[in-house]
Short mmCIF file of N, CA and C in Angstrom, two decimals:
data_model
loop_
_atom_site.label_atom_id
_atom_site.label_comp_id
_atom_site.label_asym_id
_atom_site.label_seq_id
_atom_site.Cartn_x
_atom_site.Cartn_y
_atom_site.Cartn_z
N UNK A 1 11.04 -8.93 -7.75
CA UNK A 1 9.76 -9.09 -8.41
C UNK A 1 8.95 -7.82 -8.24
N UNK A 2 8.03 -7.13 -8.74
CA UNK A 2 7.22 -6.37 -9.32
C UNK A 2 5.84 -6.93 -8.94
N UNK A 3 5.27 -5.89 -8.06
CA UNK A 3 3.51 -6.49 -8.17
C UNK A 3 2.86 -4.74 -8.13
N UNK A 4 1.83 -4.68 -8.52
CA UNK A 4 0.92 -3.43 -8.47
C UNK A 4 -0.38 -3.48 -7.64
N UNK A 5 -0.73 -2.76 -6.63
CA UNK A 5 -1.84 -3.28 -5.89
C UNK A 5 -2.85 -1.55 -6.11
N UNK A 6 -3.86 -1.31 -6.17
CA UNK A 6 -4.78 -0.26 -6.21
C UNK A 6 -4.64 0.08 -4.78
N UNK A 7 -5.00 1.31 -4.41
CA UNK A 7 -5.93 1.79 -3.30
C UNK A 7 -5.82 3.59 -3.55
N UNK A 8 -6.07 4.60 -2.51
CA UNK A 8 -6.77 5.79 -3.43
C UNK A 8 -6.16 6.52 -2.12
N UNK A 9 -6.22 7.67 -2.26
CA UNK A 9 -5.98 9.06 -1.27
C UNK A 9 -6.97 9.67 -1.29
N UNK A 10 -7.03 10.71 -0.94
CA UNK A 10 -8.06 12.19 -0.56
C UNK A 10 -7.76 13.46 -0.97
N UNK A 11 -8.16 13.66 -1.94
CA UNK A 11 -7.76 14.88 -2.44
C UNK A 11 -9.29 16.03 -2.03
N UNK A 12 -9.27 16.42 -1.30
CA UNK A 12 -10.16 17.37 -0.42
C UNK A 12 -11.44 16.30 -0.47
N UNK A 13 -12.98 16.11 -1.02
CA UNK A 13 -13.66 14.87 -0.55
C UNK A 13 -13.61 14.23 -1.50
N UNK A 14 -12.49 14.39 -2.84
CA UNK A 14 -12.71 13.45 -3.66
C UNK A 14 -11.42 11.99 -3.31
N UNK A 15 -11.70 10.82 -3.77
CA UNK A 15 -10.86 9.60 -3.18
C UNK A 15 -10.28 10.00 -4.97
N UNK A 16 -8.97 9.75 -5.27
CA UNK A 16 -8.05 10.07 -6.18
C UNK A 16 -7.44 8.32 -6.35
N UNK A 17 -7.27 7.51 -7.45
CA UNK A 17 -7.02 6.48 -7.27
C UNK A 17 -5.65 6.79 -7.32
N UNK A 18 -4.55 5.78 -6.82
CA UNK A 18 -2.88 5.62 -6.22
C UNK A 18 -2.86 4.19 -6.71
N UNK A 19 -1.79 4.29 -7.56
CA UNK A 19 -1.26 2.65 -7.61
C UNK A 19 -0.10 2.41 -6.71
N UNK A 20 -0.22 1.38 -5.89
CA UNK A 20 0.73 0.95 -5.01
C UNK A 20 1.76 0.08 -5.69
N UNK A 21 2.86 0.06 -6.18
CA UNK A 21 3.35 -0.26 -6.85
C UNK A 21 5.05 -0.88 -6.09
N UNK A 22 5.17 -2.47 -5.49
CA UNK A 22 6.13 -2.97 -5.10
C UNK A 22 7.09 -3.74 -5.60
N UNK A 23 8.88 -3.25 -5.18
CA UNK A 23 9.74 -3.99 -6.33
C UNK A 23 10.66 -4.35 -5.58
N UNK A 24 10.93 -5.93 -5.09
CA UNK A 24 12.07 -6.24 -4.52
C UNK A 24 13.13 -6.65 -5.16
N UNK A 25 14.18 -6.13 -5.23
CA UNK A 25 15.73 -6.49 -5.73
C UNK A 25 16.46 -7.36 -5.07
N UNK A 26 17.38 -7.73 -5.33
CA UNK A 26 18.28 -8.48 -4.52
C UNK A 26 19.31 -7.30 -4.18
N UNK A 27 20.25 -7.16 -2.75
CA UNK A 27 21.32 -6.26 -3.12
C UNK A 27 20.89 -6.24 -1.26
N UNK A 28 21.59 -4.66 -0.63
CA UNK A 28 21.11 -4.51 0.36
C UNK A 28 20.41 -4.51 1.03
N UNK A 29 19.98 -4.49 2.57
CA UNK A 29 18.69 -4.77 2.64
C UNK A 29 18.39 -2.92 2.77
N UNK A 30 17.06 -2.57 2.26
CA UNK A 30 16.70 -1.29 2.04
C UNK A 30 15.46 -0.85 1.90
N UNK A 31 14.72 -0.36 2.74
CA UNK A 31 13.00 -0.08 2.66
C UNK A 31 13.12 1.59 1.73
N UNK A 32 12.34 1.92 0.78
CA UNK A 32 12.43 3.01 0.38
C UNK A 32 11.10 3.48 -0.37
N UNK A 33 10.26 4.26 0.41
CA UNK A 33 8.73 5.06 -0.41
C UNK A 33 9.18 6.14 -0.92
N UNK A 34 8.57 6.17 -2.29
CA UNK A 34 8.59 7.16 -3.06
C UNK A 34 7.49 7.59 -3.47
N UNK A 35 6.92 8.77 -3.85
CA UNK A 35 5.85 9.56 -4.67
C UNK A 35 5.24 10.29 -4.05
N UNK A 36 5.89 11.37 -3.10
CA UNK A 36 5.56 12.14 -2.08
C UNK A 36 4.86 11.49 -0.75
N UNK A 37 5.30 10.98 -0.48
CA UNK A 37 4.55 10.15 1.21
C UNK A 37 4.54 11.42 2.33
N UNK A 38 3.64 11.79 2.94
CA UNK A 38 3.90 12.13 4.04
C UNK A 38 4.83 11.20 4.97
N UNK A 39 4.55 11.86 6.53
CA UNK A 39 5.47 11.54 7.73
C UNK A 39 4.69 10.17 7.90
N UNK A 40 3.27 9.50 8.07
CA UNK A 40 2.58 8.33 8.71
C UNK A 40 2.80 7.53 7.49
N UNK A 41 3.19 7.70 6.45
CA UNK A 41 3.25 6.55 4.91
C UNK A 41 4.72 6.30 5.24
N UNK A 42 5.76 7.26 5.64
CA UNK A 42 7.14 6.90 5.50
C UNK A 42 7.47 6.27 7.34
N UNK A 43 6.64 6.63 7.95
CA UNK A 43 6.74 5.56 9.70
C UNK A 43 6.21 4.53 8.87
N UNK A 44 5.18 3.93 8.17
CA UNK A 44 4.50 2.58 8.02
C UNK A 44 5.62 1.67 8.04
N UNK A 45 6.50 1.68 7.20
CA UNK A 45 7.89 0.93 7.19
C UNK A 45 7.55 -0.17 8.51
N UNK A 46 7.78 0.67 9.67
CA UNK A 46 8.03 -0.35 10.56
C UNK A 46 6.54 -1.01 11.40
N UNK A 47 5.38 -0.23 11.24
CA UNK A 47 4.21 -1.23 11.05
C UNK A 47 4.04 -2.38 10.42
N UNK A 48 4.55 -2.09 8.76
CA UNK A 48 4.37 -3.28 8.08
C UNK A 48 5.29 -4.51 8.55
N UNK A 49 6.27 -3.83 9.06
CA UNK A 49 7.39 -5.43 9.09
C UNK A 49 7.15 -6.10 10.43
N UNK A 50 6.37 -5.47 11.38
CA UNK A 50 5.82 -5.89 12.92
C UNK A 50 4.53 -6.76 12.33
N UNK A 51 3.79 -6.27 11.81
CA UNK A 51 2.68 -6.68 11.32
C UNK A 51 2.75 -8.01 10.54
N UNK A 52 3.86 -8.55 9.18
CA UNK A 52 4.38 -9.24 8.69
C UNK A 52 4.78 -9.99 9.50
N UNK A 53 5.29 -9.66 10.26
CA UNK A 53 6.03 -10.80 11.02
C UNK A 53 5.29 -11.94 12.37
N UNK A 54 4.20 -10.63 12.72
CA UNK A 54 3.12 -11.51 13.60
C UNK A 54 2.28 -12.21 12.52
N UNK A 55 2.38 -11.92 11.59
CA UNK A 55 1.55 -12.72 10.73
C UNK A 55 2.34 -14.14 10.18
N UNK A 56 3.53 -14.36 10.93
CA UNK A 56 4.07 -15.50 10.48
C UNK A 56 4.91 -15.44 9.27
N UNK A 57 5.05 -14.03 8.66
CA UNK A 57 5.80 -13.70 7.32
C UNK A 57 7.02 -13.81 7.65
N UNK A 58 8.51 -13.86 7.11
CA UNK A 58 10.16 -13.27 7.64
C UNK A 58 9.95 -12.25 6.52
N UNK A 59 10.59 -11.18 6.61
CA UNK A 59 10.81 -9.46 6.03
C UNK A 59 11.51 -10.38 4.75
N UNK A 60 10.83 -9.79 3.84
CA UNK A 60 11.89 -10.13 2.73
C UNK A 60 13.12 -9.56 2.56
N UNK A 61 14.24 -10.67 2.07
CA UNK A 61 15.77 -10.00 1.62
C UNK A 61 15.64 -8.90 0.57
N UNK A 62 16.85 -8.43 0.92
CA UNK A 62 16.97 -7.32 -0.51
C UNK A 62 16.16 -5.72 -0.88
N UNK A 63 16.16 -5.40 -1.29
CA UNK A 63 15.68 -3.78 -1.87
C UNK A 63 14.41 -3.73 -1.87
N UNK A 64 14.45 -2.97 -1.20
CA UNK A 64 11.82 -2.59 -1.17
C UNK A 64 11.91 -1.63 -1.49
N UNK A 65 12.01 -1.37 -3.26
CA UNK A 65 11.14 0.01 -3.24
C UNK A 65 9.79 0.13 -3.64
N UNK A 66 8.28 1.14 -2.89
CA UNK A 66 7.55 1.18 -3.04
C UNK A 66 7.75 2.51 -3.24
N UNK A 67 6.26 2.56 -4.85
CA UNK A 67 6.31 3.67 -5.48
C UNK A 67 4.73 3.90 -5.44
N UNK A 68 4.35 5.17 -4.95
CA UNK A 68 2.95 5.71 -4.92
C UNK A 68 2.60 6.61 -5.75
N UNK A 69 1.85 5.86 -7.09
CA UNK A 69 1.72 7.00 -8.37
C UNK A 69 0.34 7.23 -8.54
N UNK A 70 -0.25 8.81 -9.03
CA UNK A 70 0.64 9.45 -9.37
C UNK A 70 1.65 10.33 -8.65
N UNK A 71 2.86 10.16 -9.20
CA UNK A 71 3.95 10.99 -8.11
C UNK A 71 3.95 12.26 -7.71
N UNK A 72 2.98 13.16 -8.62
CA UNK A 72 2.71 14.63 -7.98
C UNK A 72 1.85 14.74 -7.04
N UNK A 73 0.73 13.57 -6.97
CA UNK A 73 0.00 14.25 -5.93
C UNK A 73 0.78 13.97 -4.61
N UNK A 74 0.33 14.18 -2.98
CA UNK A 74 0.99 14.03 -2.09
C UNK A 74 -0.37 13.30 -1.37
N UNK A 75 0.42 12.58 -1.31
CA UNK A 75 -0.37 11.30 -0.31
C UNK A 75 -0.21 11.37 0.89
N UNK A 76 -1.42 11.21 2.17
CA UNK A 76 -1.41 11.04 3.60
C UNK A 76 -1.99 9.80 3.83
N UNK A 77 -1.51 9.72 4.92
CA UNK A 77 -2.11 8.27 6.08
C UNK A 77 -1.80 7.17 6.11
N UNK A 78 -2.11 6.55 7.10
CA UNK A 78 -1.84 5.28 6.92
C UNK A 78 -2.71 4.17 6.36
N UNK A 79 -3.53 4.84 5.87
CA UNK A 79 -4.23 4.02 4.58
C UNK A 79 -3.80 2.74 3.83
N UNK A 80 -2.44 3.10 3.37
CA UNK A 80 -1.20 2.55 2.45
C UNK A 80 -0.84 1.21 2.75
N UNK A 81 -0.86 1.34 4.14
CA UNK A 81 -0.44 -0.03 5.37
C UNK A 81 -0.59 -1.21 4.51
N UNK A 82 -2.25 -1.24 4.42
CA UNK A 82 -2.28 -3.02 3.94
C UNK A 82 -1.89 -3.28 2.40
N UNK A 83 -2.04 -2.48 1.68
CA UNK A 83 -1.48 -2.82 -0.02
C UNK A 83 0.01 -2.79 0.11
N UNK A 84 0.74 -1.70 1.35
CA UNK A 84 2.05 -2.19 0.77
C UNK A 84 2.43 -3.77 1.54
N UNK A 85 1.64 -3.77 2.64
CA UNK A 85 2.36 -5.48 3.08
C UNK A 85 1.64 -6.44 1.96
N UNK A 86 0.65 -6.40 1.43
CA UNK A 86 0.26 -7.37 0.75
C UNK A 86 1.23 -7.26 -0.84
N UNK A 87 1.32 -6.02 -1.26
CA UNK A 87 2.74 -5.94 -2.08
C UNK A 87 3.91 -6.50 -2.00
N UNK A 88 4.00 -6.43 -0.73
CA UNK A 88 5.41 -7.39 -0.34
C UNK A 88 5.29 -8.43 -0.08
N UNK A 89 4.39 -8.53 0.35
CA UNK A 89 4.01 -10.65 0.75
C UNK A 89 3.90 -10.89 -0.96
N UNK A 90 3.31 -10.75 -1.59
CA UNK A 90 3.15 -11.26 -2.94
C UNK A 90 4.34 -10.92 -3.71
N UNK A 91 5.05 -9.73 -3.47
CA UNK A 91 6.32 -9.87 -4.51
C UNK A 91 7.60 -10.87 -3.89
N UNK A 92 7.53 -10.87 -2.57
CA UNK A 92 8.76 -12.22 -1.89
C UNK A 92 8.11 -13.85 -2.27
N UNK A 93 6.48 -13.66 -3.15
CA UNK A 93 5.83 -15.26 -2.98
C UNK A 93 5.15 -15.65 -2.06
N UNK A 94 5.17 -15.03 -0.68
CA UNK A 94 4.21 -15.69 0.39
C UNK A 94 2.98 -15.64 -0.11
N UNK A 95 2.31 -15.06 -0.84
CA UNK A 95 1.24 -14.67 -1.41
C UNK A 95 1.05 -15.02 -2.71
N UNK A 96 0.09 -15.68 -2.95
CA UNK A 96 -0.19 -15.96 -4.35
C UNK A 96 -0.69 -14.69 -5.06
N UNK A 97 0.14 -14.47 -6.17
CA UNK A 97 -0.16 -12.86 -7.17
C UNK A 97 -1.62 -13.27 -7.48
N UNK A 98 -2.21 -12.56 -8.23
CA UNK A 98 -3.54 -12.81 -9.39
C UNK A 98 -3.63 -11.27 -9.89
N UNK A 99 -4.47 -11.43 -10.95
CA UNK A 99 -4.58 -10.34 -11.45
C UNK A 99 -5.73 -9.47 -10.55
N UNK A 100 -6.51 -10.10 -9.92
CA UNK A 100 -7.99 -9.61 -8.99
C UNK A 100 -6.70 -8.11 -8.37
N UNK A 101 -6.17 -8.63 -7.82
CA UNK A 101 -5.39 -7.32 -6.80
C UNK A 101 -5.02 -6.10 -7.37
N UNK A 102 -4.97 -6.30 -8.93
CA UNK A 102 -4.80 -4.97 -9.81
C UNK A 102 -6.19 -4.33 -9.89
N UNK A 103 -7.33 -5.10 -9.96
CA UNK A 103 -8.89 -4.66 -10.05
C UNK A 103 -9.35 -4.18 -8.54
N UNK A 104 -8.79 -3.87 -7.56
CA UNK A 104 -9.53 -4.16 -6.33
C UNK A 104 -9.13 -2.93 -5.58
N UNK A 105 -9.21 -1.80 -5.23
CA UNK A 105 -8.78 -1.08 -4.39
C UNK A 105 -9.03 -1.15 -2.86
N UNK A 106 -7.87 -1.57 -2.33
CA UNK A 106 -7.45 -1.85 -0.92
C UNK A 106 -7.06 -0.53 -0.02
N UNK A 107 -7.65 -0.47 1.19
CA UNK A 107 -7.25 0.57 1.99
C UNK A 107 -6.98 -0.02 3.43
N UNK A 108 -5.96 0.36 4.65
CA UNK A 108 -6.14 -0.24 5.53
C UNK A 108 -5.32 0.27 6.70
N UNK A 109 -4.76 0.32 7.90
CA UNK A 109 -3.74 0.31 8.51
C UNK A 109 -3.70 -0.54 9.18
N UNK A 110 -2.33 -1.25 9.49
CA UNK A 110 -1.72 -2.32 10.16
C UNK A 110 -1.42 -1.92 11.32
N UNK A 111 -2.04 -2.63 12.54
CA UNK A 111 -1.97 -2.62 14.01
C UNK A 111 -0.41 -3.59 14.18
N UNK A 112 0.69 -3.99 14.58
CA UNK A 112 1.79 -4.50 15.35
C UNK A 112 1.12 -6.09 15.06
N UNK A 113 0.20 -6.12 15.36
CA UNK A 113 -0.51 -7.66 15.24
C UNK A 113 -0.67 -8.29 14.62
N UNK A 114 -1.28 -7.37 13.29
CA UNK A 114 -1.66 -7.64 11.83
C UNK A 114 -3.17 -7.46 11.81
N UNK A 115 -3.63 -7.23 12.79
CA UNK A 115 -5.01 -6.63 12.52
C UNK A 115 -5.02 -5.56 11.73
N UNK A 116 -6.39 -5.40 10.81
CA UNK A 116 -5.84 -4.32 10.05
C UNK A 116 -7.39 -3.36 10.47
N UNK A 117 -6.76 -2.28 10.70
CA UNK A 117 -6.99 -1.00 11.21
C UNK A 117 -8.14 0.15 10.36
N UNK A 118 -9.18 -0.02 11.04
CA UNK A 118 -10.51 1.20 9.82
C UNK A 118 -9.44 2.79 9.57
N UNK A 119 -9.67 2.85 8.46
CA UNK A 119 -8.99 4.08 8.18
C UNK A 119 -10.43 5.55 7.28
N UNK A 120 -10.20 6.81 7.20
CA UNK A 120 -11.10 7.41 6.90
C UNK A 120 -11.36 7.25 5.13
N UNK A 121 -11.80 8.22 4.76
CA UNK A 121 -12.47 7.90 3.54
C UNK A 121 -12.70 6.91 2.64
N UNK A 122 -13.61 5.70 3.13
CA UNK A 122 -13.54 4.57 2.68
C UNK A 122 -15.22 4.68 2.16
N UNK A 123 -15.78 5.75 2.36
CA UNK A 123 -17.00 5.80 1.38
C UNK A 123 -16.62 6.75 0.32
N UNK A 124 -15.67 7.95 0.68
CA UNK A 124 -15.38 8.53 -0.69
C UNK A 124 -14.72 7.85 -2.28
N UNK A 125 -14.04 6.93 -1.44
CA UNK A 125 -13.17 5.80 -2.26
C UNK A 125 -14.29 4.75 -2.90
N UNK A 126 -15.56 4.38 -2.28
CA UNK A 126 -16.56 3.17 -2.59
C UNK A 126 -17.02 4.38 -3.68
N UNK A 127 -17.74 5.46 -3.67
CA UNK A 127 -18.10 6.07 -4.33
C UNK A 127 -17.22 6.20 -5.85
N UNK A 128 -16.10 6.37 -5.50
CA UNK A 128 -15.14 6.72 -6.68
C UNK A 128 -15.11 5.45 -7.29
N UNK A 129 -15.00 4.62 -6.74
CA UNK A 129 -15.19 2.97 -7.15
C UNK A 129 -16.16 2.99 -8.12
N UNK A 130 -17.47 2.90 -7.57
CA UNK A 130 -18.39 2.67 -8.24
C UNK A 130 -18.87 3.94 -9.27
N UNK A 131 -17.92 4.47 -9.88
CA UNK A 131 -18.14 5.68 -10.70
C UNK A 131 -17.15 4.99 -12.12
N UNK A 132 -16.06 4.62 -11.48
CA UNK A 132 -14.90 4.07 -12.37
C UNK A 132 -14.95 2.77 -12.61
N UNK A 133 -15.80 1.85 -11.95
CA UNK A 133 -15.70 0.37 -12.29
C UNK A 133 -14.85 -0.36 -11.55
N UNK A 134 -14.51 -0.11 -10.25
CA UNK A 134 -13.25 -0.72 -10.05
C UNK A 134 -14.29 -1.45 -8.40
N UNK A 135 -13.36 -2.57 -7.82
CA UNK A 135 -14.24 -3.33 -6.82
C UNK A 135 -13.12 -2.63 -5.71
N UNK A 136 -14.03 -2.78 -4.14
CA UNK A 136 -13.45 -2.19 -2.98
C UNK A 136 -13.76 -3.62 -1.83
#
């Protein structure tokens, strides 16, 4: 299944919107980020599935690829954390989809617990929000 979740990067102080974009297959099991991730977006992997799992989730079967577009820019941090677990909780079903999650830009990092973690530019991103119409 296919779900798309918003949230944004930093492109020097401007917040740049990123669609988080999650697709589970059936086939091997296989975690795979794409669209230039730094080193803390491609560790999240194993935040999210610690995090998922204290949250009472099981890792979904099969193929995770998450795609961070647009694919030229290069994305940092662990920002990413909570849209891609909520990407994956909603594309395995634990999560009820809606369309709100395409309107909403999410930012976050996942603590082992599932607490989710203040991350930086979250007024550059409210700003960019409220320039473009989009809710934070």
């Amino acid at each position: 299944m296919y779900i798309c979740c918003k949230s944004f990067t930093l492109f020097g102080i401007n917040a740049v919107p990123v669609n988080v974009e999650v697709s589970i297959t059936p086939g091997l099991a296989k975690f795979e980020i794409i669209g230039l991730p730094d080193a803390s977006i491609r560790e999240s992997k194993e935040r999210i599935f610690q995090s998922l799992q204290a949250c009472g989730y099981e890792i979904p079967p099969g193929n995770v690829t998450v795609n961070l577009a647009p694919a030229e820019l290069r994305k940092k941090g662990a920002l990413f954390d909570l849209p891609i677990a909520l990407g994956m909780a909603m594309a395995a079903g634990y999560v009820k989809s809606s369309l709100e999650t395409q309107s909403v830009m999410m930012a976050g990092e996942l603590s082992l617990t599932g607490i989710v973690l203040p991350v930086s530019g979250i007024f550059n991103a409210a700003y960019t929000c409220s320039k473009k119409n989009i809710g934070i």
